[in-house]
PDB file of N, CA and C in Angstrom:
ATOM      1  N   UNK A  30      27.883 -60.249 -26.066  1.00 70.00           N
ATOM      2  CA  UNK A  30      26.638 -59.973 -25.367  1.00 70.00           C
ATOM      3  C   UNK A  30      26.307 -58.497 -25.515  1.00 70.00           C
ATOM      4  N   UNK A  31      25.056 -58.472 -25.829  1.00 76.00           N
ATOM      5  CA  UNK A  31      24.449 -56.505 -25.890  1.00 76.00           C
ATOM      6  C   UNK A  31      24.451 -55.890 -24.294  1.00 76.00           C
ATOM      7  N   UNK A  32      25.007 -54.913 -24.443  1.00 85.00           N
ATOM      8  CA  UNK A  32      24.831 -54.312 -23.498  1.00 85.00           C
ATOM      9  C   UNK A  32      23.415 -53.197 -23.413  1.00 85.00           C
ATOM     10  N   UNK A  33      22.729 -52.713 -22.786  1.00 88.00           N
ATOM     11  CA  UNK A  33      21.853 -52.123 -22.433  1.00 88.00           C
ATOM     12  C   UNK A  33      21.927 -50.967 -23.265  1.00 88.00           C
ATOM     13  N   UNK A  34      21.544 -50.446 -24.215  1.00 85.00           N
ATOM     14  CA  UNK A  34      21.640 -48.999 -24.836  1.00 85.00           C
ATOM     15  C   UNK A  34      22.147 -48.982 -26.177  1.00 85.00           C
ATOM     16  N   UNK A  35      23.262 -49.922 -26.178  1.00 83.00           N
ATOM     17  CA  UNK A  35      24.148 -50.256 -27.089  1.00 83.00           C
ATOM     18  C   UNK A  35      23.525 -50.019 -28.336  1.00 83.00           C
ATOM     19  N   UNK A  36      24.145 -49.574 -29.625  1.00 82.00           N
ATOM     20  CA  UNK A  36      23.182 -49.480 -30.818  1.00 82.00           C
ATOM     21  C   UNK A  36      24.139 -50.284 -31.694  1.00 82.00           C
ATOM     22  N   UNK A  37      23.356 -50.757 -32.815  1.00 79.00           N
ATOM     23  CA  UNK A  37      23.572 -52.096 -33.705  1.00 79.00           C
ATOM     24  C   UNK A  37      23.768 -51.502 -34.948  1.00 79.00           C
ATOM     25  N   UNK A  38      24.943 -51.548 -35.671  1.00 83.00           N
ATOM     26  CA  UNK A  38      24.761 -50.984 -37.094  1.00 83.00           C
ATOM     27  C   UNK A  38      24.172 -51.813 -37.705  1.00 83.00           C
ATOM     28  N   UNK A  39      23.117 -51.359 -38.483  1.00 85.00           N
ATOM     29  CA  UNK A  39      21.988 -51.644 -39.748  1.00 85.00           C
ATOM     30  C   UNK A  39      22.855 -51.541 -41.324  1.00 85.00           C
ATOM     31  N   UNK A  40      22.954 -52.600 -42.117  1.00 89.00           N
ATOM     32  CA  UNK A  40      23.071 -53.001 -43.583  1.00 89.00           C
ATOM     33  C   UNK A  40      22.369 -52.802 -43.852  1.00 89.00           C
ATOM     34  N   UNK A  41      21.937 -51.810 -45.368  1.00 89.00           N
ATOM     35  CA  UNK A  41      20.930 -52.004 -46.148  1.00 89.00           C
ATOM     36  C   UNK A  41      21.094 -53.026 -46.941  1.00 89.00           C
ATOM     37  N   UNK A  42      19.605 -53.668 -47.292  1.00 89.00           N
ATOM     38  CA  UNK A  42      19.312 -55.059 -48.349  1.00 89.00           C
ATOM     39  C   UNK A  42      20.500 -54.779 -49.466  1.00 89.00           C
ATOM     40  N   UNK A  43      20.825 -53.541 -50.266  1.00 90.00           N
ATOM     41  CA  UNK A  43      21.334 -53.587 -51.496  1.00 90.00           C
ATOM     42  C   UNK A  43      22.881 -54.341 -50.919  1.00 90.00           C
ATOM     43  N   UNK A  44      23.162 -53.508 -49.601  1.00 92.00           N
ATOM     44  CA  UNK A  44      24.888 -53.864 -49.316  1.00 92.00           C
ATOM     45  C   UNK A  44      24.643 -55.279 -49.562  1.00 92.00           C
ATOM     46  N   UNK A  45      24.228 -55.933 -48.548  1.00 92.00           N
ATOM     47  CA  UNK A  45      24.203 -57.283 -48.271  1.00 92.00           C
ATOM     48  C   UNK A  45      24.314 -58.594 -49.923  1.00 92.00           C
ATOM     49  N   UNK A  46      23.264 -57.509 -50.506  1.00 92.00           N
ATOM     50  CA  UNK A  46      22.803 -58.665 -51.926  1.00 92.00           C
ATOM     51  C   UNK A  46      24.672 -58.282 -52.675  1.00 92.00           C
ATOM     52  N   UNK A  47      25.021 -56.998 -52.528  1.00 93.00           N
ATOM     53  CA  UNK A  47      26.600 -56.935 -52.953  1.00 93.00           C
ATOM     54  C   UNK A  47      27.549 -57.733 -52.489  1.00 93.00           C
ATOM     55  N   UNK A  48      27.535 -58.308 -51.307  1.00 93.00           N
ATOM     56  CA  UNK A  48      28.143 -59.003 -50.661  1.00 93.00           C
ATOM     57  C   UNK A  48      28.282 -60.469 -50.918  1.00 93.00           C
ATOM     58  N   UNK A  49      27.423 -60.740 -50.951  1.00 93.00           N
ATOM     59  CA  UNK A  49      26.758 -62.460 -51.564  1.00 93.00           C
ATOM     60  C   UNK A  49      27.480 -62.438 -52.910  1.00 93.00           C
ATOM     61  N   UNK A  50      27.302 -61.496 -53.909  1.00 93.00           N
ATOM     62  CA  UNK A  50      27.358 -61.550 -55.366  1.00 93.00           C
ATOM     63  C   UNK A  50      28.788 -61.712 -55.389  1.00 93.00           C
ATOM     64  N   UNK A  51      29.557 -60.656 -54.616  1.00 94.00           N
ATOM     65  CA  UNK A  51      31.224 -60.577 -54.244  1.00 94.00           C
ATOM     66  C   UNK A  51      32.070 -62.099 -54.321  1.00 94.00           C
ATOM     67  N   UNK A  52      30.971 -62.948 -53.164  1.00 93.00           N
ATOM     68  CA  UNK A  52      31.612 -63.883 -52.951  1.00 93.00           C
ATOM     69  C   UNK A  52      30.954 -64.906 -53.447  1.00 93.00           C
ATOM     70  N   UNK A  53      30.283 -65.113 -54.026  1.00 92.00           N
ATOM     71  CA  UNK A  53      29.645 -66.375 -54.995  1.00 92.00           C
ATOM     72  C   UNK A  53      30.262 -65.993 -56.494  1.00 92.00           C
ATOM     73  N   UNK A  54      29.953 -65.076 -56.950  1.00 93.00           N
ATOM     74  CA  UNK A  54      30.452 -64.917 -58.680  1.00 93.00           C
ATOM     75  C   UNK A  54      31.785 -64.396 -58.684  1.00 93.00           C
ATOM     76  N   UNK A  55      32.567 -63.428 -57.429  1.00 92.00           N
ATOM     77  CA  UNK A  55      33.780 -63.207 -57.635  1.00 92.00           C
ATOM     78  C   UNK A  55      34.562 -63.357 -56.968  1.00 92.00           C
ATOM     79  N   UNK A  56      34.070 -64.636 -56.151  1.00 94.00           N
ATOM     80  CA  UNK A  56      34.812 -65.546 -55.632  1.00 94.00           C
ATOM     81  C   UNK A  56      36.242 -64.782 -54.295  1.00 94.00           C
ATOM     82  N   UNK A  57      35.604 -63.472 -54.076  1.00 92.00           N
ATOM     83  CA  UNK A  57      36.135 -62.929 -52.946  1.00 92.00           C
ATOM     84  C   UNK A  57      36.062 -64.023 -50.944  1.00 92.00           C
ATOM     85  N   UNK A  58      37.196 -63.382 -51.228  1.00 93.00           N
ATOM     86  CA  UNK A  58      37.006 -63.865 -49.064  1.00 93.00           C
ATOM     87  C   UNK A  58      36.194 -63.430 -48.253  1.00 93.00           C
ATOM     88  N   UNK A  59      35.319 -63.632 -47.299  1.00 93.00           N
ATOM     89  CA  UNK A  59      34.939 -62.709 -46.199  1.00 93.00           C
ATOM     90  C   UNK A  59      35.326 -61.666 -45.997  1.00 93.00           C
ATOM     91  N   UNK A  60      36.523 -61.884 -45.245  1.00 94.00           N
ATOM     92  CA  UNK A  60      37.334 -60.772 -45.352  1.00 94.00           C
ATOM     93  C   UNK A  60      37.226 -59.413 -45.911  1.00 94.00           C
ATOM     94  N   UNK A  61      37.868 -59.624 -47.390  1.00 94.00           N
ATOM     95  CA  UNK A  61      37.868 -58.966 -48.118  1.00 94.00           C
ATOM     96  C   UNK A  61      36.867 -58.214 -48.503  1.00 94.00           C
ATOM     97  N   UNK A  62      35.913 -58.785 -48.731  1.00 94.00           N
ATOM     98  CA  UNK A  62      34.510 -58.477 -48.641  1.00 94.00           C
ATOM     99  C   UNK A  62      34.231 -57.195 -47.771  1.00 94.00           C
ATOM    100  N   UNK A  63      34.348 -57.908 -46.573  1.00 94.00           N
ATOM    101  CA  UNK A  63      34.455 -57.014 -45.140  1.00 94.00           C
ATOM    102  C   UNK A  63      34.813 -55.359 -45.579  1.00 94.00           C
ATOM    103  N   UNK A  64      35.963 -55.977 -45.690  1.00 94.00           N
ATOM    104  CA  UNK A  64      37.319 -54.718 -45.897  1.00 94.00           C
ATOM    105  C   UNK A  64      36.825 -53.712 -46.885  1.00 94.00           C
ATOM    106  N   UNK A  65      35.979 -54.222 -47.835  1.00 94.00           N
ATOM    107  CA  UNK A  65      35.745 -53.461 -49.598  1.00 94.00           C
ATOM    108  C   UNK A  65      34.622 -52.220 -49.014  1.00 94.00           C
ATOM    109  N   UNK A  66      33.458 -53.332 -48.392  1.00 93.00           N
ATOM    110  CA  UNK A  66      32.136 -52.959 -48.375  1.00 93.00           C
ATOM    111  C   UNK A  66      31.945 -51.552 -47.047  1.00 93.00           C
ATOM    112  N   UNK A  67      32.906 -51.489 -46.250  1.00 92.00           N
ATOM    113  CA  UNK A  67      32.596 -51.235 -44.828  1.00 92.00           C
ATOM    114  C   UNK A  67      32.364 -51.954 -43.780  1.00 92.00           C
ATOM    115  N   UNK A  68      32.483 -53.300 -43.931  1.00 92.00           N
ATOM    116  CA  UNK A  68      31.581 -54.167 -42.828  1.00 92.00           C
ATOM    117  C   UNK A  68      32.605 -54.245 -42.006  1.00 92.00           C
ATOM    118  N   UNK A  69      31.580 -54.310 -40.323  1.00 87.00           N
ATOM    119  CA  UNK A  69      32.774 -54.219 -39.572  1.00 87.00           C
ATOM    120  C   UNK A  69      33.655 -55.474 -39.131  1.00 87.00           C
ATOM    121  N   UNK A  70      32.611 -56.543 -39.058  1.00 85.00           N
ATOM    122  CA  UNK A  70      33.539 -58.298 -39.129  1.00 85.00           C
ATOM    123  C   UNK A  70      33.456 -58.933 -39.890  1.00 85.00           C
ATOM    124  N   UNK A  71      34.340 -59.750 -40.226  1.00 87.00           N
ATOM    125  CA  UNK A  71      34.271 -61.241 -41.992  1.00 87.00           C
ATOM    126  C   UNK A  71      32.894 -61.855 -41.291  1.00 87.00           C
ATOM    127  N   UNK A  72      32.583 -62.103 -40.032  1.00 92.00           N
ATOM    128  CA  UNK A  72      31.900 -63.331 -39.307  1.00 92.00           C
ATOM    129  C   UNK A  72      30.066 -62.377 -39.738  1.00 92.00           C
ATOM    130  N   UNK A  73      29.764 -61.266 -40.054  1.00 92.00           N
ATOM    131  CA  UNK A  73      28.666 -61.019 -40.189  1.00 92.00           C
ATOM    132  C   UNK A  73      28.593 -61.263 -41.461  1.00 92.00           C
ATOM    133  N   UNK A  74      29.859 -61.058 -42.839  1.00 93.00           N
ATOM    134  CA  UNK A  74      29.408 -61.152 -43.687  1.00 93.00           C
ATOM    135  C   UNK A  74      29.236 -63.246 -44.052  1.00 93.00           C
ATOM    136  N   UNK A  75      29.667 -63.852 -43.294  1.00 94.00           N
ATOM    137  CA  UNK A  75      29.786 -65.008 -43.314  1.00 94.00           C
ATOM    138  C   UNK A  75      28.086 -65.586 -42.796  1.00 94.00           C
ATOM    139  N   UNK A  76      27.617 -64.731 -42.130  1.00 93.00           N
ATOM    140  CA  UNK A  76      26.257 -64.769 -41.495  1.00 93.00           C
ATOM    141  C   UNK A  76      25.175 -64.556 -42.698  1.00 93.00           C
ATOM    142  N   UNK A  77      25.603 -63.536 -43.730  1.00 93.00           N
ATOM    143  CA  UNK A  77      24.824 -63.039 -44.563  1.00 93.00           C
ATOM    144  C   UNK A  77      24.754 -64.199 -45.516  1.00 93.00           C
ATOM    145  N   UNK A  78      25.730 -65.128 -46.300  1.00 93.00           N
ATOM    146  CA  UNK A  78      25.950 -65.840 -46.537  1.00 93.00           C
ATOM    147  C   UNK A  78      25.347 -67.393 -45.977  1.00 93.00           C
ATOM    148  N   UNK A  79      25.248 -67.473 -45.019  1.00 94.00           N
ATOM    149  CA  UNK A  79      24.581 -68.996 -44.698  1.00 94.00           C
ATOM    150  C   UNK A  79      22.845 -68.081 -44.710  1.00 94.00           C
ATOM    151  N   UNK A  80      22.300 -67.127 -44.139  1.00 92.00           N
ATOM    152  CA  UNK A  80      21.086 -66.639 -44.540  1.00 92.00           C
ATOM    153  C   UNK A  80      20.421 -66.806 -46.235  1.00 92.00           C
ATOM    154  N   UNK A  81      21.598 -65.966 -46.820  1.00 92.00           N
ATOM    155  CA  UNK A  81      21.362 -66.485 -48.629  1.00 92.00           C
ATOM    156  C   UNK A  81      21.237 -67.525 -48.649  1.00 92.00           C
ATOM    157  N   UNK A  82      21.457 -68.762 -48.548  1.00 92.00           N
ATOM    158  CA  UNK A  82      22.171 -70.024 -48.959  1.00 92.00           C
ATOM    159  C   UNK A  82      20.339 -70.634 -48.249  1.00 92.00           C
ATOM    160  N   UNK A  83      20.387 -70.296 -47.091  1.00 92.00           N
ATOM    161  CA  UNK A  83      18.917 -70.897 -46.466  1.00 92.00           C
ATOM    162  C   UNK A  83      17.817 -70.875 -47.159  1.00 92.00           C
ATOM    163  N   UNK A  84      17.666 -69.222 -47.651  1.00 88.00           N
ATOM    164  CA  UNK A  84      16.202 -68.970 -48.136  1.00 88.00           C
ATOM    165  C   UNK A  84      16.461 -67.483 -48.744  1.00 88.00           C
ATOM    166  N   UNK A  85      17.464 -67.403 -49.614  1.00 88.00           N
ATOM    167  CA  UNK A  85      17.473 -66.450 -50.829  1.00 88.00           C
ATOM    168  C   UNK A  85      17.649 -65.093 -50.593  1.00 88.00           C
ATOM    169  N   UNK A  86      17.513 -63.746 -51.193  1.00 84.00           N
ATOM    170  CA  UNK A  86      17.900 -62.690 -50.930  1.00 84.00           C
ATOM    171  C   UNK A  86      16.189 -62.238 -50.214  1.00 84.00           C
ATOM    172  N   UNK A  87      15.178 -63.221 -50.274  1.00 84.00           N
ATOM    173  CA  UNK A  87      14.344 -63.053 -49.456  1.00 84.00           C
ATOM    174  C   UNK A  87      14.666 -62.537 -47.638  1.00 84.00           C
ATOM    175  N   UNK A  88      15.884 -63.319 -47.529  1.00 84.00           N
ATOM    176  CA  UNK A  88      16.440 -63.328 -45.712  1.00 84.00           C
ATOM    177  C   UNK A  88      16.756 -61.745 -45.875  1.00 84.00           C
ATOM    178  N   UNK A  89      17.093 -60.907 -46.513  1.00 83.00           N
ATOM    179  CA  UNK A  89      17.694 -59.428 -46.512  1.00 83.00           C
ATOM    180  C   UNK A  89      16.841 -58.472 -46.367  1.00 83.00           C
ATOM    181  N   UNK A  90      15.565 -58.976 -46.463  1.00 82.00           N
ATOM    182  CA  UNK A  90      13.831 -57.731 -46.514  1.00 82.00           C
ATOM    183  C   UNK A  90      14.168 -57.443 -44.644  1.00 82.00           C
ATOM    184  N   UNK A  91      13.704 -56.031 -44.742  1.00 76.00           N
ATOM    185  CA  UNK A  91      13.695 -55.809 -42.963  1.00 76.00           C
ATOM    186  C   UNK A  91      11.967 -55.792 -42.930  1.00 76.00           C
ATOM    187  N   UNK A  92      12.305 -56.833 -41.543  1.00 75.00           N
ATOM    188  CA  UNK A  92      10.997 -57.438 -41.263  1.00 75.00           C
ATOM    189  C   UNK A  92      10.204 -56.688 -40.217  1.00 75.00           C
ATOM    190  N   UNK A  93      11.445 -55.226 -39.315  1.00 75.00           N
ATOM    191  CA  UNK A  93      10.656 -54.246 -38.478  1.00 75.00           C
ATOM    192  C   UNK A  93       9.304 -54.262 -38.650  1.00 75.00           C
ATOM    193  N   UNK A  94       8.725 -54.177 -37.929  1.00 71.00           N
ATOM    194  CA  UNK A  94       7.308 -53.117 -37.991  1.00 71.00           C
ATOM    195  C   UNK A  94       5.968 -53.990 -38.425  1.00 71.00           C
ATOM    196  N   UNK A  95       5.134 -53.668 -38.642  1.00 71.00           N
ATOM    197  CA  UNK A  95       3.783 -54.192 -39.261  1.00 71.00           C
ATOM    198  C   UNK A  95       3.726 -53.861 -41.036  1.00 71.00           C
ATOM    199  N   UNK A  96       3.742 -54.799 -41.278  1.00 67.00           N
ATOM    200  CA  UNK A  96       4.041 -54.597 -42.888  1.00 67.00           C
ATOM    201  C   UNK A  96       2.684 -54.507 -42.975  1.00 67.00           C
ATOM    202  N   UNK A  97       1.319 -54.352 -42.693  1.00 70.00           N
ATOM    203  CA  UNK A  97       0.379 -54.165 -43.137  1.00 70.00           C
ATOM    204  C   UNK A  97      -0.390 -52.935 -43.467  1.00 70.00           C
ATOM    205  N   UNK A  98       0.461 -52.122 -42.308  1.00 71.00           N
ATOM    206  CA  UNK A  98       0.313 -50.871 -42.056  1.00 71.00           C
ATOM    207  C   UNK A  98       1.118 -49.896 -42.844  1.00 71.00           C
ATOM    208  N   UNK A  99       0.618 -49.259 -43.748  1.00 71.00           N
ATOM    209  CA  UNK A  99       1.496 -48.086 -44.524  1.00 71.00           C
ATOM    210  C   UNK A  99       0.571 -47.029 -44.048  1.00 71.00           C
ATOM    211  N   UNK A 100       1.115 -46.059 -43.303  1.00 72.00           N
ATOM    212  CA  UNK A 100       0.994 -44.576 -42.977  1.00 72.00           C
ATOM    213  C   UNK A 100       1.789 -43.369 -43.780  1.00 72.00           C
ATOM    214  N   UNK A 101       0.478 -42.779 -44.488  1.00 79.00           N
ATOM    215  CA  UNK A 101       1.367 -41.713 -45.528  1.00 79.00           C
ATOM    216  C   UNK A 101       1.138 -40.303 -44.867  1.00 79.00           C
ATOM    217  N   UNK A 102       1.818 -39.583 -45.044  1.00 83.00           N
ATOM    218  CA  UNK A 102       2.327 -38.393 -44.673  1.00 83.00           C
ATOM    219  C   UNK A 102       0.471 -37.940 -44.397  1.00 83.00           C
ATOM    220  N   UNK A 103       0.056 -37.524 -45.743  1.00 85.00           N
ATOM    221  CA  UNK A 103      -1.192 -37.413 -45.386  1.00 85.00           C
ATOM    222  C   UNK A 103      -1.978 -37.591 -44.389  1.00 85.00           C
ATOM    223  N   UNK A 104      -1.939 -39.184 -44.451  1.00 85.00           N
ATOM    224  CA  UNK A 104      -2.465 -39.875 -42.922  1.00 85.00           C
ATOM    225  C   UNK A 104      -2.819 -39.125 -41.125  1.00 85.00           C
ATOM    226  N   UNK A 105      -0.938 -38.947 -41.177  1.00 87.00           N
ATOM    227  CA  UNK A 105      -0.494 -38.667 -40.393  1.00 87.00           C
ATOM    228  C   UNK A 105      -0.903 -36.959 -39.934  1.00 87.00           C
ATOM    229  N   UNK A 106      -1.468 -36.364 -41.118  1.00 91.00           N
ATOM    230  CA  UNK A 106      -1.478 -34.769 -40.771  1.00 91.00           C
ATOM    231  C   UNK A 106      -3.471 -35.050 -40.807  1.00 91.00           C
ATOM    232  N   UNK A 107      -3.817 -35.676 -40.996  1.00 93.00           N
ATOM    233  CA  UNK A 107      -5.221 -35.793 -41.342  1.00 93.00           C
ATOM    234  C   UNK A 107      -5.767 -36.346 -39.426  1.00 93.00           C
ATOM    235  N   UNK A 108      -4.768 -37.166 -39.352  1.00 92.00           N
ATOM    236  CA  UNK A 108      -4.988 -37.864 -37.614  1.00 92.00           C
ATOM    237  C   UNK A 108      -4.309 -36.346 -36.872  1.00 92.00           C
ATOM    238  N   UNK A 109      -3.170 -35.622 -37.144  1.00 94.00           N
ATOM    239  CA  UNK A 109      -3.046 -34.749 -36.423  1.00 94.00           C
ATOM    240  C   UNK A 109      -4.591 -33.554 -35.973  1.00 94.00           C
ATOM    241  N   UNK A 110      -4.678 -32.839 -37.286  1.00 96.00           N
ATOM    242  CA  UNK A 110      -5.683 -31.770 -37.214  1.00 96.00           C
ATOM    243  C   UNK A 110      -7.050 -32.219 -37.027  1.00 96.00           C
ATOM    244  N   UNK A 111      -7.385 -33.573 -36.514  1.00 96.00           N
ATOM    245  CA  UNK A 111      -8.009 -34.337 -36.058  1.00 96.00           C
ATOM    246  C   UNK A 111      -8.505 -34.289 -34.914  1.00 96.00           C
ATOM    247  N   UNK A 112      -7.122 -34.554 -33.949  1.00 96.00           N
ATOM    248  CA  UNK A 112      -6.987 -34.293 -32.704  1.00 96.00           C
ATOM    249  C   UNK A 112      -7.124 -32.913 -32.024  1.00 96.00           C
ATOM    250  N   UNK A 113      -6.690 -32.366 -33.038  1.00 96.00           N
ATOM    251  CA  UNK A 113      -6.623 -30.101 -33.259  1.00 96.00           C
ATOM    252  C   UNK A 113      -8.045 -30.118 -32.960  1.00 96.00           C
ATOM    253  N   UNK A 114      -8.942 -30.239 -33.817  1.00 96.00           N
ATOM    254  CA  UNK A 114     -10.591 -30.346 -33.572  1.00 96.00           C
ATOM    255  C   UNK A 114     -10.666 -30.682 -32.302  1.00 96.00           C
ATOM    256  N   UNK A 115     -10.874 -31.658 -31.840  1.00 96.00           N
ATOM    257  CA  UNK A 115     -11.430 -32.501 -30.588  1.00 96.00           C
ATOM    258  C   UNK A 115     -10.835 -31.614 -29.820  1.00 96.00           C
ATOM    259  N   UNK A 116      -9.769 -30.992 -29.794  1.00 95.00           N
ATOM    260  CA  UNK A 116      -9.364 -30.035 -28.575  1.00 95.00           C
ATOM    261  C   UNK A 116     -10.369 -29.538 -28.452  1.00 95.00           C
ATOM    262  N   UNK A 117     -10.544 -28.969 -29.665  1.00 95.00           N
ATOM    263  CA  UNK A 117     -10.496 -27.407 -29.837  1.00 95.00           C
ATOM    264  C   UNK A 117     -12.585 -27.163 -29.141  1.00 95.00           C
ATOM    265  N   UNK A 118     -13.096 -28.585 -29.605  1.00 95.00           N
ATOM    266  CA  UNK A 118     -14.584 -28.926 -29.382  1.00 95.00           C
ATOM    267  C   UNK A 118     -14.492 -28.455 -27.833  1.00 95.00           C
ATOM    268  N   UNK A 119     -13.140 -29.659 -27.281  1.00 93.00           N
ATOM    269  CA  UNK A 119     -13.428 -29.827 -25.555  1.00 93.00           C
ATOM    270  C   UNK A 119     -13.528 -28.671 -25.066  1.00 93.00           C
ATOM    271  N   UNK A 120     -12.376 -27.489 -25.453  1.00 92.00           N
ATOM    272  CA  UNK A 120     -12.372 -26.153 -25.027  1.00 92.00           C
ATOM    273  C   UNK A 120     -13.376 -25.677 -25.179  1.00 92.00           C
ATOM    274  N   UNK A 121     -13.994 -26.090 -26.292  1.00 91.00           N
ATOM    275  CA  UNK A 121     -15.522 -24.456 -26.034  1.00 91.00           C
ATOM    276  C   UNK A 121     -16.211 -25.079 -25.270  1.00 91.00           C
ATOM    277  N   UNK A 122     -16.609 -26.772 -24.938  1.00 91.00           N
ATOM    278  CA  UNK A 122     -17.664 -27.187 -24.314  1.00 91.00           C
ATOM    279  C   UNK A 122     -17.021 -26.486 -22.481  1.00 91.00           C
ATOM    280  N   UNK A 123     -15.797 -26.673 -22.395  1.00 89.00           N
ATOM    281  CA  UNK A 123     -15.585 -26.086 -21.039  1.00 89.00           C
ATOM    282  C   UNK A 123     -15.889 -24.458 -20.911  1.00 89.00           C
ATOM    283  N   UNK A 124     -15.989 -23.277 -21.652  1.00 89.00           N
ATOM    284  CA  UNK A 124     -16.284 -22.412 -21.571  1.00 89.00           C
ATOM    285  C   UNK A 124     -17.496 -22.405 -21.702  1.00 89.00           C
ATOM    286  N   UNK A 125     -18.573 -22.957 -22.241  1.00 89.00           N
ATOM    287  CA  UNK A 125     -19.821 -22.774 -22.102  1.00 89.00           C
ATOM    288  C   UNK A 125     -20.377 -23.592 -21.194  1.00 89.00           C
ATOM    289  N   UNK A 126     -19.892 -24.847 -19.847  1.00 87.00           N
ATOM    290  CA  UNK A 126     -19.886 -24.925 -18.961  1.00 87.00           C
ATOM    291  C   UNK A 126     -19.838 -23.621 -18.152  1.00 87.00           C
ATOM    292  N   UNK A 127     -18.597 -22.717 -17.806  1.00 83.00           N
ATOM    293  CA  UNK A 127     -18.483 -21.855 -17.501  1.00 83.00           C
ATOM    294  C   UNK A 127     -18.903 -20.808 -17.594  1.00 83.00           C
ATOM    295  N   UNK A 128     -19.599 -21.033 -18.426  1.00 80.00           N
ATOM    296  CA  UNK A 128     -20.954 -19.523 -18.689  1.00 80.00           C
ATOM    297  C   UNK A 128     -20.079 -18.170 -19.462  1.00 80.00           C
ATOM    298  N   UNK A 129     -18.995 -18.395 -20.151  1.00 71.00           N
ATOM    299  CA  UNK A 129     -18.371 -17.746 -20.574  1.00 71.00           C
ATOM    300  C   UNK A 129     -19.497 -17.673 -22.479  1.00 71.00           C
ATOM    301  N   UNK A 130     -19.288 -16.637 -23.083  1.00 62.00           N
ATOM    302  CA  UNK A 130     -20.106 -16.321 -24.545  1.00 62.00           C
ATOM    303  C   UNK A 130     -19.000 -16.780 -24.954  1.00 62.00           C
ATOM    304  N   UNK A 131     -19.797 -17.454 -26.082  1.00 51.00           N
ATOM    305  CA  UNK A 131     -18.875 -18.374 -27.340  1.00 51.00           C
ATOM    306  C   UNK A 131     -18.689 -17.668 -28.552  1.00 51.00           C
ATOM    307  N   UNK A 132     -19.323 -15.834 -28.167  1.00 54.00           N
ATOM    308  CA  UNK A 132     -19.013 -15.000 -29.390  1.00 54.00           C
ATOM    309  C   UNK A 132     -17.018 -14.770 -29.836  1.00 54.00           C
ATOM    310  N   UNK A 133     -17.245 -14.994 -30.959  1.00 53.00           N
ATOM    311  CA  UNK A 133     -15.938 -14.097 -31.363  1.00 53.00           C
ATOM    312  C   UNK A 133     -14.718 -13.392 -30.687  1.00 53.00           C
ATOM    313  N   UNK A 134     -15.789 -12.155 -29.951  1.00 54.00           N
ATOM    314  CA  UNK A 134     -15.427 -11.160 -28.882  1.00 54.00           C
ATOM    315  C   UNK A 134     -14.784 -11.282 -27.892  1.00 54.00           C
ATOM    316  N   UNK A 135     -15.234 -12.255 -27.011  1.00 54.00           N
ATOM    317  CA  UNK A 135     -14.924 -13.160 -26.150  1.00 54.00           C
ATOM    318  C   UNK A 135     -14.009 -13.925 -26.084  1.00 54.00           C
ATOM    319  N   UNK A 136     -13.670 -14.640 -26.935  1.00 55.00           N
ATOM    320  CA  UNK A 136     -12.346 -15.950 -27.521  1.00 55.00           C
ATOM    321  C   UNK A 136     -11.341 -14.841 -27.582  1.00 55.00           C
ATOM    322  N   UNK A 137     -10.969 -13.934 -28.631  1.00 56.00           N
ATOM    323  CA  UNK A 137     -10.092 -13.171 -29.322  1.00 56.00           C
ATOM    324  C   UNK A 137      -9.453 -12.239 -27.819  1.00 56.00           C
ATOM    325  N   UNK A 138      -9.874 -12.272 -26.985  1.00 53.00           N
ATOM    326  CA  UNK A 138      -9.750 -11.285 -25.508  1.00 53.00           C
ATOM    327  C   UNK A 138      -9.083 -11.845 -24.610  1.00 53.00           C
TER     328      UNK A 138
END
């Protein structure tokens, strides 16, 4: 049972497809497997194994997140200095509420 906080070690797809190959073409044990790769129980790599067997090295894709959504670095700095603006708008509209001059002079002081 998980306990609250607890963190889960993550396989990458390549380990896993090594694992399968181990024990289908070279006819390795769980176990062993286990033991070679890093894994920490025979019973996950035995898991990886009835997953293959179901529906292919397809079962090994990590399915996290919204696959529809790709956010590129770009993106991400384009939505930042974005938000930089809109500050930056709200601030002068509150100083010229305030009757403060929107010269240069003024800001820099």
């Amino acid at each position: 049972m998980a306990v609250k906080g607890q963190k889960f070690k993550h396989y990458p797809e390549s380990l896993k497809v090594e694992a399968v190959r181990l024990h289908v073409e070279e006819g390795w044990s769980y176990r062993k497997i286990a033991e070679h790769l890093g894994v920490q129980d025979k019973y996950r790599v035995r898991t990886w194994m009835r997953k293959y067997r179901e529906s292919g090295e397809v079962s090994f894709k990590d399915g996290r997140g919204n696959p529809h959504r790709v956010e590129t670095e770009q993106d991400r700095e384009i939505r930042r200095l974005q938000m930089e603006v809109d500050v930056l708008k709200k601030w002068l509209q509150i100083l010229n509420r305030e009757g403060w001059k929107t010269s240069t002079s003024s800001l820099t002081s």
